[in-house]
PDB file of C-alpha atoms in Angstrom:
ATOM      1  CA  UNK G   1       0.000   0.000   0.000  1.00 53.00           C
ATOM      2  CA  UNK G   2       2.883   2.332   0.830  1.00 51.00           C
ATOM      3  CA  UNK G   3       4.498   1.529  -2.530  1.00 51.00           C
ATOM      4  CA  UNK G   4       1.248   2.424  -4.316  1.00 51.00           C
ATOM      5  CA  UNK G   5       1.048   5.734  -2.432  1.00 49.00           C
ATOM      6  CA  UNK G   6       4.631   6.609  -3.271  1.00 54.00           C
ATOM      7  CA  UNK G   7       4.039   5.797  -6.938  1.00 52.00           C
ATOM      8  CA  UNK G   8       1.176   8.261  -7.040  1.00 52.00           C
ATOM      9  CA  UNK G   9       3.370  10.945  -5.483  1.00 57.00           C
ATOM     10  CA  UNK G  10       6.154  10.316  -8.000  1.00 46.00           C
ATOM     11  CA  UNK G  11       3.726  10.563 -10.903  1.00 54.00           C
ATOM     12  CA  UNK G  12       2.205  13.790  -9.582  1.00 51.00           C
ATOM     13  CA  UNK G  13       5.646  15.317  -9.081  1.00 52.00           C
ATOM     14  CA  UNK G  14       6.623  14.319 -12.622  1.00 44.00           C
ATOM     15  CA  UNK G  15       3.553  16.074 -14.013  1.00 47.00           C
ATOM     16  CA  UNK G  16       4.322  19.209 -12.038  1.00 47.00           C
ATOM     17  CA  UNK G  17       7.916  19.137 -13.254  1.00 44.00           C
ATOM     18  CA  UNK G  18       6.718  18.825 -16.855  1.00 39.00           C
ATOM     19  CA  UNK G  19       4.431  21.834 -16.358  1.00 46.00           C
ATOM     20  CA  UNK G  20       7.305  23.866 -14.963  1.00 45.00           C
ATOM     21  CA  UNK G  21       9.523  22.797 -17.862  1.00 37.00           C
ATOM     22  CA  UNK G  22       6.901  23.853 -20.426  1.00 43.00           C
ATOM     23  CA  UNK G  23       6.385  27.160 -18.660  1.00 48.00           C
ATOM     24  CA  UNK G  24      10.103  27.885 -18.636  1.00 44.00           C
ATOM     25  CA  UNK G  25      10.349  27.056 -22.336  1.00 43.00           C
ATOM     26  CA  UNK G  26       7.562  29.512 -23.124  1.00 45.00           C
ATOM     27  CA  UNK G  27       9.174  32.218 -21.015  1.00 45.00           C
ATOM     28  CA  UNK G  28      12.546  31.776 -22.696  1.00 46.00           C
ATOM     29  CA  UNK G  29      11.485  31.491 -26.345  1.00 65.00           C
ATOM     30  CA  UNK G  30      10.266  34.327 -28.537  1.00 79.00           C
ATOM     31  CA  UNK G  31       9.003  33.710 -32.086  1.00 82.00           C
ATOM     32  CA  UNK G  32       9.984  37.249 -33.062  1.00 86.00           C
ATOM     33  CA  UNK G  33      13.618  36.329 -32.398  1.00 85.00           C
ATOM     34  CA  UNK G  34      13.514  34.094 -35.493  1.00 86.00           C
ATOM     35  CA  UNK G  35      14.865  35.391 -38.785  1.00 87.00           C
ATOM     36  CA  UNK G  36      12.240  36.697 -41.209  1.00 89.00           C
ATOM     37  CA  UNK G  37      12.617  33.601 -43.399  1.00 88.00           C
ATOM     38  CA  UNK G  38      12.394  31.191 -40.471  1.00 86.00           C
ATOM     39  CA  UNK G  39       9.344  33.022 -39.157  1.00 88.00           C
ATOM     40  CA  UNK G  40       7.476  32.652 -42.447  1.00 90.00           C
ATOM     41  CA  UNK G  41       8.541  28.997 -42.708  1.00 86.00           C
ATOM     42  CA  UNK G  42       7.098  28.293 -39.277  1.00 84.00           C
ATOM     43  CA  UNK G  43       4.044  30.540 -39.257  1.00 89.00           C
ATOM     44  CA  UNK G  44       3.320  31.197 -42.973  1.00 92.00           C
ATOM     45  CA  UNK G  45       2.751  34.846 -42.113  1.00 93.00           C
ATOM     46  CA  UNK G  46       5.264  37.650 -41.595  1.00 93.00           C
ATOM     47  CA  UNK G  47       6.271  39.220 -38.286  1.00 94.00           C
ATOM     48  CA  UNK G  48       4.416  42.424 -39.140  1.00 94.00           C
ATOM     49  CA  UNK G  49       1.188  40.502 -39.829  1.00 95.00           C
ATOM     50  CA  UNK G  50       1.639  38.599 -36.567  1.00 94.00           C
ATOM     51  CA  UNK G  51       2.022  41.856 -34.639  1.00 94.00           C
ATOM     52  CA  UNK G  52      -1.031  43.368 -36.368  1.00 93.00           C
ATOM     53  CA  UNK G  53      -3.075  40.318 -35.373  1.00 93.00           C
ATOM     54  CA  UNK G  54      -1.732  40.486 -31.830  1.00 92.00           C
ATOM     55  CA  UNK G  55      -2.632  44.183 -31.547  1.00 90.00           C
ATOM     56  CA  UNK G  56      -6.056  43.683 -33.084  1.00 89.00           C
ATOM     57  CA  UNK G  57      -7.275  40.593 -31.250  1.00 86.00           C
ATOM     58  CA  UNK G  58     -10.400  41.339 -29.279  1.00 71.00           C
ATOM     59  CA  UNK G  59     -10.069  42.090 -25.582  1.00 67.00           C
ATOM     60  CA  UNK G  60     -11.808  38.784 -24.869  1.00 67.00           C
ATOM     61  CA  UNK G  61      -8.386  37.197 -25.318  1.00 72.00           C
ATOM     62  CA  UNK G  62      -6.847  38.220 -22.013  1.00 62.00           C
ATOM     63  CA  UNK G  63      -3.527  40.012 -22.507  1.00 54.00           C
ATOM     64  CA  UNK G  64      -2.437  39.015 -19.024  1.00 50.00           C
ATOM     65  CA  UNK G  65      -0.936  35.649 -18.282  1.00 48.00           C
ATOM     66  CA  UNK G  66      -3.515  32.997 -17.461  1.00 50.00           C
ATOM     67  CA  UNK G  67      -2.106  29.698 -16.253  1.00 56.00           C
ATOM     68  CA  UNK G  68       1.279  30.994 -17.357  1.00 64.00           C
ATOM     69  CA  UNK G  69       0.178  31.695 -20.954  1.00 81.00           C
ATOM     70  CA  UNK G  70       0.185  35.210 -22.401  1.00 85.00           C
ATOM     71  CA  UNK G  71      -1.906  36.505 -25.304  1.00 89.00           C
ATOM     72  CA  UNK G  72       1.201  36.427 -27.486  1.00 88.00           C
ATOM     73  CA  UNK G  73       1.786  32.762 -26.649  1.00 87.00           C
ATOM     74  CA  UNK G  74      -1.856  31.937 -27.343  1.00 90.00           C
ATOM     75  CA  UNK G  75      -1.701  33.514 -30.780  1.00 92.00           C
ATOM     76  CA  UNK G  76       1.645  31.829 -31.454  1.00 90.00           C
ATOM     77  CA  UNK G  77       0.212  28.407 -30.625  1.00 90.00           C
ATOM     78  CA  UNK G  78      -2.860  28.934 -32.836  1.00 93.00           C
ATOM     79  CA  UNK G  79      -0.946  30.214 -35.869  1.00 93.00           C
ATOM     80  CA  UNK G  80       1.644  27.457 -35.711  1.00 90.00           C
ATOM     81  CA  UNK G  81      -1.212  24.928 -35.483  1.00 92.00           C
ATOM     82  CA  UNK G  82      -2.843  26.375 -38.600  1.00 94.00           C
ATOM     83  CA  UNK G  83       0.492  26.243 -40.410  1.00 92.00           C
ATOM     84  CA  UNK G  84       1.574  22.736 -39.463  1.00 87.00           C
ATOM     85  CA  UNK G  85      -1.468  20.884 -38.155  1.00 85.00           C
ATOM     86  CA  UNK G  86       0.381  20.556 -34.850  1.00 75.00           C
ATOM     87  CA  UNK G  87       0.982  23.068 -32.098  1.00 62.00           C
ATOM     88  CA  UNK G  88       4.348  21.464 -31.298  1.00 56.00           C
ATOM     89  CA  UNK G  89       7.005  20.803 -33.917  1.00 51.00           C
ATOM     90  CA  UNK G  90       9.302  17.846 -33.917  1.00 43.00           C
ATOM     91  CA  UNK G  91      13.070  17.775 -33.692  1.00 37.00           C
ATOM     92  CA  UNK G  92      14.841  19.940 -36.267  1.00 40.00           C
ATOM     93  CA  UNK G  93      12.167  22.634 -36.512  1.00 53.00           C
ATOM     94  CA  UNK G  94      12.976  26.249 -35.769  1.00 52.00           C
ATOM     95  CA  UNK G  95      10.260  26.832 -33.228  1.00 58.00           C
ATOM     96  CA  UNK G  96       7.771  25.001 -31.033  1.00 61.00           C
ATOM     97  CA  UNK G  97       5.197  25.861 -28.386  1.00 67.00           C
ATOM     98  CA  UNK G  98       5.574  24.075 -25.061  1.00 67.00           C
ATOM     99  CA  UNK G  99       1.965  23.379 -24.149  1.00 77.00           C
ATOM    100  CA  UNK G 100      -0.038  20.354 -23.023  1.00 78.00           C
ATOM    101  CA  UNK G 101      -2.737  19.070 -25.431  1.00 81.00           C
ATOM    102  CA  UNK G 102      -5.621  19.944 -23.098  1.00 84.00           C
ATOM    103  CA  UNK G 103      -4.174  23.404 -22.517  1.00 85.00           C
ATOM    104  CA  UNK G 104      -3.808  24.049 -26.230  1.00 86.00           C
ATOM    105  CA  UNK G 105      -7.385  22.946 -26.867  1.00 88.00           C
ATOM    106  CA  UNK G 106      -8.604  25.575 -24.384  1.00 89.00           C
ATOM    107  CA  UNK G 107      -6.274  28.193 -25.879  1.00 90.00           C
ATOM    108  CA  UNK G 108      -7.527  27.511 -29.409  1.00 92.00           C
ATOM    109  CA  UNK G 109     -11.180  27.715 -28.442  1.00 90.00           C
ATOM    110  CA  UNK G 110     -10.601  30.930 -26.505  1.00 90.00           C
ATOM    111  CA  UNK G 111      -8.575  32.609 -29.270  1.00 92.00           C
ATOM    112  CA  UNK G 112     -10.332  31.346 -32.395  1.00 93.00           C
ATOM    113  CA  UNK G 113     -13.510  33.442 -32.329  1.00 91.00           C
ATOM    114  CA  UNK G 114     -11.780  36.788 -31.682  1.00 92.00           C
ATOM    115  CA  UNK G 115      -9.247  35.976 -34.404  1.00 93.00           C
ATOM    116  CA  UNK G 116     -12.046  34.892 -36.758  1.00 93.00           C
ATOM    117  CA  UNK G 117     -13.867  38.181 -36.178  1.00 90.00           C
ATOM    118  CA  UNK G 118     -10.710  40.195 -36.718  1.00 88.00           C
ATOM    119  CA  UNK G 119      -9.786  38.707 -40.099  1.00 87.00           C
ATOM    120  CA  UNK G 120     -13.298  38.212 -41.467  1.00 84.00           C
ATOM    121  CA  UNK G 121     -13.229  41.396 -43.543  1.00 89.00           C
ATOM    122  CA  UNK G 122     -10.468  39.897 -45.687  1.00 95.00           C
ATOM    123  CA  UNK G 123     -13.002  37.648 -47.453  1.00 96.00           C
ATOM    124  CA  UNK G 124     -15.234  39.699 -49.717  1.00 95.00           C
ATOM    125  CA  UNK G 125     -17.148  39.068 -52.945  1.00 96.00           C
ATOM    126  CA  UNK G 126     -17.273  42.733 -53.885  1.00 94.00           C
ATOM    127  CA  UNK G 127     -14.701  43.811 -56.469  1.00 96.00           C
ATOM    128  CA  UNK G 128     -13.615  47.258 -57.527  1.00 95.00           C
ATOM    129  CA  UNK G 129     -14.109  48.244 -61.149  1.00 95.00           C
ATOM    130  CA  UNK G 130     -10.397  47.807 -61.855  1.00 97.00           C
ATOM    131  CA  UNK G 131     -10.388  44.364 -60.202  1.00 97.00           C
ATOM    132  CA  UNK G 132     -13.382  43.283 -62.279  1.00 97.00           C
ATOM    133  CA  UNK G 133     -11.766  44.454 -65.495  1.00 97.00           C
ATOM    134  CA  UNK G 134      -8.477  42.769 -64.658  1.00 97.00           C
ATOM    135  CA  UNK G 135     -10.269  39.513 -63.810  1.00 98.00           C
ATOM    136  CA  UNK G 136     -12.282  39.580 -67.061  1.00 98.00           C
ATOM    137  CA  UNK G 137      -9.125  40.073 -69.098  1.00 97.00           C
ATOM    138  CA  UNK G 138      -7.383  37.196 -67.291  1.00 97.00           C
ATOM    139  CA  UNK G 139     -10.211  34.695 -67.725  1.00 97.00           C
ATOM    140  CA  UNK G 140     -10.840  35.689 -71.347  1.00 97.00           C
ATOM    141  CA  UNK G 141      -7.151  35.178 -72.125  1.00 97.00           C
ATOM    142  CA  UNK G 142      -7.208  31.764 -70.427  1.00 96.00           C
ATOM    143  CA  UNK G 143     -10.570  30.475 -71.624  1.00 95.00           C
ATOM    144  CA  UNK G 144     -11.987  32.736 -74.318  1.00 95.00           C
ATOM    145  CA  UNK G 145     -15.121  33.098 -72.185  1.00 96.00           C
ATOM    146  CA  UNK G 146     -16.288  36.656 -71.692  1.00 95.00           C
ATOM    147  CA  UNK G 147     -17.167  38.572 -68.493  1.00 96.00           C
ATOM    148  CA  UNK G 148     -15.927  35.882 -66.096  1.00 98.00           C
ATOM    149  CA  UNK G 149     -14.602  37.283 -62.812  1.00 98.00           C
ATOM    150  CA  UNK G 150     -14.328  34.279 -60.460  1.00 98.00           C
ATOM    151  CA  UNK G 151     -14.256  30.474 -60.158  1.00 98.00           C
ATOM    152  CA  UNK G 152     -15.998  28.123 -57.743  1.00 98.00           C
ATOM    153  CA  UNK G 153     -15.157  24.634 -56.520  1.00 98.00           C
ATOM    154  CA  UNK G 154     -15.693  22.383 -53.517  1.00 97.00           C
ATOM    155  CA  UNK G 155     -12.995  20.743 -51.424  1.00 97.00           C
ATOM    156  CA  UNK G 156     -13.197  18.325 -48.516  1.00 97.00           C
ATOM    157  CA  UNK G 157     -11.482  19.207 -45.247  1.00 97.00           C
ATOM    158  CA  UNK G 158     -10.963  16.134 -43.102  1.00 96.00           C
ATOM    159  CA  UNK G 159     -12.322  16.233 -39.530  1.00 96.00           C
ATOM    160  CA  UNK G 160     -12.674  13.744 -36.693  1.00 94.00           C
ATOM    161  CA  UNK G 161     -15.834  11.639 -36.505  1.00 95.00           C
ATOM    162  CA  UNK G 162     -18.557  13.976 -35.159  1.00 96.00           C
ATOM    163  CA  UNK G 163     -20.636  12.909 -32.206  1.00 94.00           C
ATOM    164  CA  UNK G 164     -23.873  14.129 -33.784  1.00 92.00           C
ATOM    165  CA  UNK G 165     -25.118  12.687 -37.111  1.00 94.00           C
ATOM    166  CA  UNK G 166     -21.694  11.267 -38.049  1.00 95.00           C
ATOM    167  CA  UNK G 167     -22.911   9.506 -41.216  1.00 96.00           C
ATOM    168  CA  UNK G 168     -23.829  12.837 -42.830  1.00 97.00           C
ATOM    169  CA  UNK G 169     -20.158  13.817 -42.589  1.00 97.00           C
ATOM    170  CA  UNK G 170     -18.928  10.598 -44.219  1.00 97.00           C
ATOM    171  CA  UNK G 171     -18.060  11.541 -47.802  1.00 96.00           C
ATOM    172  CA  UNK G 172     -17.777   9.453 -50.970  1.00 94.00           C
ATOM    173  CA  UNK G 173     -14.087   8.841 -50.254  1.00 93.00           C
ATOM    174  CA  UNK G 174     -15.040   7.233 -46.924  1.00 94.00           C
ATOM    175  CA  UNK G 175     -13.645   9.795 -44.506  1.00 95.00           C
ATOM    176  CA  UNK G 176     -15.366  12.388 -42.338  1.00 97.00           C
ATOM    177  CA  UNK G 177     -15.193  15.890 -43.735  1.00 97.00           C
ATOM    178  CA  UNK G 178     -16.683  19.307 -44.271  1.00 98.00           C
ATOM    179  CA  UNK G 179     -17.426  19.923 -47.945  1.00 98.00           C
ATOM    180  CA  UNK G 180     -16.172  23.470 -48.270  1.00 98.00           C
ATOM    181  CA  UNK G 181     -17.245  25.805 -51.068  1.00 98.00           C
ATOM    182  CA  UNK G 182     -14.372  28.008 -52.250  1.00 98.00           C
ATOM    183  CA  UNK G 183     -14.654  30.952 -54.651  1.00 98.00           C
ATOM    184  CA  UNK G 184     -11.470  32.606 -55.908  1.00 98.00           C
ATOM    185  CA  UNK G 185     -10.447  35.355 -58.296  1.00 98.00           C
ATOM    186  CA  UNK G 186      -7.637  35.515 -60.845  1.00 97.00           C
ATOM    187  CA  UNK G 187      -5.024  36.281 -58.187  1.00 96.00           C
ATOM    188  CA  UNK G 188      -5.843  33.177 -56.073  1.00 96.00           C
ATOM    189  CA  UNK G 189      -7.572  35.323 -53.476  1.00 97.00           C
ATOM    190  CA  UNK G 190     -10.437  33.537 -51.762  1.00 98.00           C
ATOM    191  CA  UNK G 191     -13.504  35.668 -52.354  1.00 97.00           C
ATOM    192  CA  UNK G 192     -15.995  33.454 -50.515  1.00 97.00           C
ATOM    193  CA  UNK G 193     -15.960  30.347 -48.333  1.00 97.00           C
ATOM    194  CA  UNK G 194     -18.803  28.233 -46.977  1.00 97.00           C
ATOM    195  CA  UNK G 195     -17.720  25.619 -44.435  1.00 97.00           C
ATOM    196  CA  UNK G 196     -21.138  24.775 -42.988  1.00 96.00           C
ATOM    197  CA  UNK G 197     -21.930  21.556 -44.832  1.00 98.00           C
ATOM    198  CA  UNK G 198     -21.197  17.930 -44.034  1.00 98.00           C
ATOM    199  CA  UNK G 199     -19.061  15.850 -46.393  1.00 97.00           C
ATOM    200  CA  UNK G 200     -22.027  13.909 -47.813  1.00 97.00           C
ATOM    201  CA  UNK G 201     -23.583  17.064 -49.284  1.00 97.00           C
ATOM    202  CA  UNK G 202     -23.113  17.516 -53.017  1.00 96.00           C
ATOM    203  CA  UNK G 203     -21.431  20.598 -54.476  1.00 96.00           C
ATOM    204  CA  UNK G 204     -24.616  21.483 -56.381  1.00 96.00           C
ATOM    205  CA  UNK G 205     -26.702  21.583 -53.204  1.00 96.00           C
ATOM    206  CA  UNK G 206     -24.171  23.763 -51.397  1.00 98.00           C
ATOM    207  CA  UNK G 207     -24.118  26.112 -54.386  1.00 97.00           C
ATOM    208  CA  UNK G 208     -27.921  26.349 -54.565  1.00 97.00           C
ATOM    209  CA  UNK G 209     -28.191  27.632 -50.985  1.00 97.00           C
ATOM    210  CA  UNK G 210     -24.992  29.693 -50.962  1.00 96.00           C
ATOM    211  CA  UNK G 211     -24.750  33.453 -50.613  1.00 96.00           C
ATOM    212  CA  UNK G 212     -22.467  33.393 -53.679  1.00 97.00           C
ATOM    213  CA  UNK G 213     -25.285  32.209 -55.931  1.00 97.00           C
ATOM    214  CA  UNK G 214     -27.619  34.839 -54.473  1.00 97.00           C
ATOM    215  CA  UNK G 215     -24.942  37.485 -54.993  1.00 97.00           C
ATOM    216  CA  UNK G 216     -24.450  36.700 -58.700  1.00 97.00           C
ATOM    217  CA  UNK G 217     -28.201  36.294 -59.192  1.00 96.00           C
ATOM    218  CA  UNK G 218     -28.723  39.742 -57.718  1.00 96.00           C
ATOM    219  CA  UNK G 219     -26.027  41.190 -59.996  1.00 95.00           C
ATOM    220  CA  UNK G 220     -27.791  39.797 -63.058  1.00 95.00           C
ATOM    221  CA  UNK G 221     -31.130  41.181 -61.979  1.00 95.00           C
ATOM    222  CA  UNK G 222     -29.504  44.601 -61.630  1.00 95.00           C
ATOM    223  CA  UNK G 223     -28.097  44.371 -65.152  1.00 94.00           C
ATOM    224  CA  UNK G 224     -24.494  43.472 -64.285  1.00 93.00           C
ATOM    225  CA  UNK G 225     -23.616  40.288 -66.204  1.00 93.00           C
ATOM    226  CA  UNK G 226     -20.491  39.075 -64.390  1.00 96.00           C
ATOM    227  CA  UNK G 227     -20.107  35.292 -64.478  1.00 97.00           C
ATOM    228  CA  UNK G 228     -18.390  32.578 -62.512  1.00 98.00           C
ATOM    229  CA  UNK G 229     -16.812  29.311 -63.747  1.00 98.00           C
ATOM    230  CA  UNK G 230     -17.755  25.983 -62.169  1.00 97.00           C
ATOM    231  CA  UNK G 231     -17.174  22.309 -63.001  1.00 96.00           C
ATOM    232  CA  UNK G 232     -19.737  19.808 -64.281  1.00 94.00           C
ATOM    233  CA  UNK G 233     -21.078  19.240 -60.773  1.00 94.00           C
ATOM    234  CA  UNK G 234     -22.696  22.663 -60.780  1.00 96.00           C
ATOM    235  CA  UNK G 235     -25.958  23.618 -62.529  1.00 94.00           C
ATOM    236  CA  UNK G 236     -25.919  25.693 -65.697  1.00 92.00           C
ATOM    237  CA  UNK G 237     -27.212  29.171 -64.899  1.00 96.00           C
ATOM    238  CA  UNK G 238     -26.998  32.572 -66.613  1.00 96.00           C
ATOM    239  CA  UNK G 239     -24.293  33.599 -64.116  1.00 96.00           C
ATOM    240  CA  UNK G 240     -22.503  30.231 -63.876  1.00 97.00           C
ATOM    241  CA  UNK G 241     -20.629  28.694 -66.822  1.00 97.00           C
ATOM    242  CA  UNK G 242     -20.008  24.943 -66.634  1.00 96.00           C
ATOM    243  CA  UNK G 243     -18.491  22.521 -69.159  1.00 96.00           C
ATOM    244  CA  UNK G 244     -20.522  20.323 -71.501  1.00 93.00           C
ATOM    245  CA  UNK G 245     -21.169  16.756 -70.398  1.00 91.00           C
ATOM    246  CA  UNK G 246     -19.602  13.957 -72.479  1.00 89.00           C
ATOM    247  CA  UNK G 247     -18.920  15.912 -75.685  1.00 89.00           C
ATOM    248  CA  UNK G 248     -17.799  14.093 -78.834  1.00 90.00           C
ATOM    249  CA  UNK G 249     -14.060  14.139 -79.339  1.00 90.00           C
ATOM    250  CA  UNK G 250     -13.000  16.937 -81.661  1.00 89.00           C
ATOM    251  CA  UNK G 251     -16.363  18.706 -81.393  1.00 94.00           C
ATOM    252  CA  UNK G 252     -16.855  22.383 -80.643  1.00 92.00           C
ATOM    253  CA  UNK G 253     -18.171  21.395 -77.210  1.00 94.00           C
ATOM    254  CA  UNK G 254     -15.004  19.404 -76.472  1.00 95.00           C
ATOM    255  CA  UNK G 255     -12.866  22.367 -77.496  1.00 95.00           C
ATOM    256  CA  UNK G 256     -14.957  24.628 -75.267  1.00 95.00           C
ATOM    257  CA  UNK G 257     -14.365  22.252 -72.345  1.00 96.00           C
ATOM    258  CA  UNK G 258     -10.593  22.463 -72.811  1.00 96.00           C
ATOM    259  CA  UNK G 259     -10.691  26.245 -72.725  1.00 96.00           C
ATOM    260  CA  UNK G 260     -13.088  26.179 -69.780  1.00 97.00           C
ATOM    261  CA  UNK G 261     -10.694  23.907 -67.884  1.00 96.00           C
ATOM    262  CA  UNK G 262      -7.791  26.271 -68.559  1.00 96.00           C
ATOM    263  CA  UNK G 263      -9.743  29.130 -67.025  1.00 96.00           C
ATOM    264  CA  UNK G 264     -11.012  27.141 -64.053  1.00 96.00           C
ATOM    265  CA  UNK G 265      -7.582  25.749 -63.162  1.00 96.00           C
ATOM    266  CA  UNK G 266      -6.961  28.800 -60.980  1.00 97.00           C
ATOM    267  CA  UNK G 267      -9.402  27.578 -58.314  1.00 98.00           C
ATOM    268  CA  UNK G 268      -7.610  24.218 -58.084  1.00 96.00           C
ATOM    269  CA  UNK G 269      -4.330  26.082 -57.688  1.00 95.00           C
ATOM    270  CA  UNK G 270      -5.875  28.316 -55.040  1.00 97.00           C
ATOM    271  CA  UNK G 271      -7.111  25.369 -52.987  1.00 97.00           C
ATOM    272  CA  UNK G 272      -3.782  23.601 -53.385  1.00 94.00           C
ATOM    273  CA  UNK G 273      -1.746  26.588 -52.187  1.00 95.00           C
ATOM    274  CA  UNK G 274      -4.215  27.294 -49.364  1.00 96.00           C
ATOM    275  CA  UNK G 275      -3.984  23.736 -48.025  1.00 95.00           C
ATOM    276  CA  UNK G 276      -0.240  23.652 -48.532  1.00 92.00           C
ATOM    277  CA  UNK G 277       0.183  26.920 -46.667  1.00 94.00           C
ATOM    278  CA  UNK G 278      -2.040  25.820 -43.771  1.00 94.00           C
ATOM    279  CA  UNK G 279      -1.327  22.144 -43.284  1.00 92.00           C
ATOM    280  CA  UNK G 280      -4.010  21.651 -40.647  1.00 94.00           C
ATOM    281  CA  UNK G 281      -6.395  21.495 -43.648  1.00 95.00           C
ATOM    282  CA  UNK G 282      -4.351  19.105 -45.793  1.00 90.00           C
ATOM    283  CA  UNK G 283      -6.010  15.876 -44.704  1.00 79.00           C
ATOM    284  CA  UNK G 284      -3.235  13.647 -46.044  1.00 73.00           C
ATOM    285  CA  UNK G 285      -1.921  12.427 -42.701  1.00 72.00           C
ATOM    286  CA  UNK G 286      -4.095  14.296 -40.204  1.00 77.00           C
ATOM    287  CA  UNK G 287      -7.567  15.717 -39.625  1.00 88.00           C
ATOM    288  CA  UNK G 288      -9.034  18.598 -37.671  1.00 93.00           C
ATOM    289  CA  UNK G 289      -9.628  17.031 -34.283  1.00 91.00           C
ATOM    290  CA  UNK G 290     -12.544  19.314 -33.478  1.00 94.00           C
ATOM    291  CA  UNK G 291     -16.311  19.429 -33.844  1.00 95.00           C
ATOM    292  CA  UNK G 292     -17.736  20.677 -37.175  1.00 97.00           C
ATOM    293  CA  UNK G 293     -18.539  24.171 -35.889  1.00 96.00           C
ATOM    294  CA  UNK G 294     -15.038  24.764 -34.529  1.00 96.00           C
ATOM    295  CA  UNK G 295     -13.528  23.208 -37.655  1.00 97.00           C
ATOM    296  CA  UNK G 296     -15.561  25.637 -39.763  1.00 97.00           C
ATOM    297  CA  UNK G 297     -14.117  28.585 -37.842  1.00 97.00           C
ATOM    298  CA  UNK G 298     -10.607  27.234 -38.440  1.00 97.00           C
ATOM    299  CA  UNK G 299     -11.305  26.859 -42.176  1.00 97.00           C
ATOM    300  CA  UNK G 300     -12.679  30.401 -42.447  1.00 97.00           C
ATOM    301  CA  UNK G 301      -9.771  31.876 -40.501  1.00 97.00           C
ATOM    302  CA  UNK G 302      -7.208  30.107 -42.689  1.00 96.00           C
ATOM    303  CA  UNK G 303      -8.955  31.492 -45.791  1.00 97.00           C
ATOM    304  CA  UNK G 304      -8.639  35.029 -44.449  1.00 96.00           C
ATOM    305  CA  UNK G 305      -4.988  34.494 -43.470  1.00 96.00           C
ATOM    306  CA  UNK G 306      -4.345  33.169 -46.984  1.00 96.00           C
ATOM    307  CA  UNK G 307      -5.695  36.431 -48.418  1.00 96.00           C
ATOM    308  CA  UNK G 308      -3.620  38.484 -45.996  1.00 96.00           C
ATOM    309  CA  UNK G 309      -0.521  36.636 -47.203  1.00 95.00           C
ATOM    310  CA  UNK G 310      -1.377  37.387 -50.840  1.00 95.00           C
ATOM    311  CA  UNK G 311      -2.010  41.061 -50.083  1.00 94.00           C
ATOM    312  CA  UNK G 312       1.394  41.245 -48.389  1.00 94.00           C
ATOM    313  CA  UNK G 313       3.187  39.319 -51.169  1.00 92.00           C
ATOM    314  CA  UNK G 314       4.179  36.430 -48.915  1.00 91.00           C
ATOM    315  CA  UNK G 315       4.855  33.527 -51.230  1.00 78.00           C
ATOM    316  CA  UNK G 316       4.619  29.915 -50.233  1.00 63.00           C
ATOM    317  CA  UNK G 317       6.551  27.800 -52.722  1.00 56.00           C
ATOM    318  CA  UNK G 318       5.901  24.342 -51.280  1.00 47.00           C
ATOM    319  CA  UNK G 319       4.993  21.614 -53.753  1.00 38.00           C
ATOM    320  CA  UNK G 320       1.365  20.582 -53.321  1.00 41.00           C
ATOM    321  CA  UNK G 321       0.844  18.033 -56.097  1.00 38.00           C
ATOM    322  CA  UNK G 322      -0.134  15.385 -53.540  1.00 41.00           C
ATOM    323  CA  UNK G 323      -2.880  17.646 -52.236  1.00 40.00           C
ATOM    324  CA  UNK G 324      -4.665  17.923 -55.583  1.00 41.00           C
ATOM    325  CA  UNK G 325      -5.842  14.327 -55.188  1.00 42.00           C
ATOM    326  CA  UNK G 326      -7.853  15.401 -52.139  1.00 43.00           C
ATOM    327  CA  UNK G 327      -9.479  18.454 -53.749  1.00 41.00           C
TER     328      UNK G 327
END
């Protein structure tokens, strides 16, 4: 009995020592001490963007230390999780966050909504006149199709098995996911994202109820004829151009499909770069270990951060060919 009691004490002391060790690591490491290149490699964003996010995070993220964790450390842990899919890097990485799994889960949930609110304005369907004209010229050059300004596609983001209605999240590739609608422009900026739907939902259904469809429908009713490119899974509408189904080889329809594919390739590239930049979304060897609602907030936030990177000319040159199989 005495041996059992002593074993419990030893285990408790070991846990306390681990907590102290993690706390000391956090105190003595500063992500801003990294070189600019190393910072981008670890976080995918620049130091200036990080500081802007830190300054702008809502006051609901306490700036004081709570359980030994400052607001800066909370943001650091969240961003590095978005970038790598893990909040702690393995040996050989430039930076890691010393934090227990349960602690990080609380940190993420407490930081995610304020961060989501802060960056939400970076996703916007509205285009300036010069942006519209530039987009039309790009898509006409690529596809020969006139007055196209954006592309739409769906991509599955892998999540853990939900507790509620899990079968609705089981997609045709037999893993649990959120079928995410992505709309991009000619510069790979994400103009709209809808991460509300379970993996079993078809792209056409998500499109039918999306704000994007309502937006382009409203434009047409007002006399503005801007169009969007979508694949064969989407319905043919006055504002949505899709390829022909099963055209005869060498026919005009087959030639149109080739040009259509050349124009629509930009959305596949956008999704590939987005998932490559924020590996928590990649789904190749990991999934978002959160409920669908929290996973949706993560997806939306990563879309906005992707746009912030583009606006600030932060390139991410990682090869993402393997990701295209999951799109």
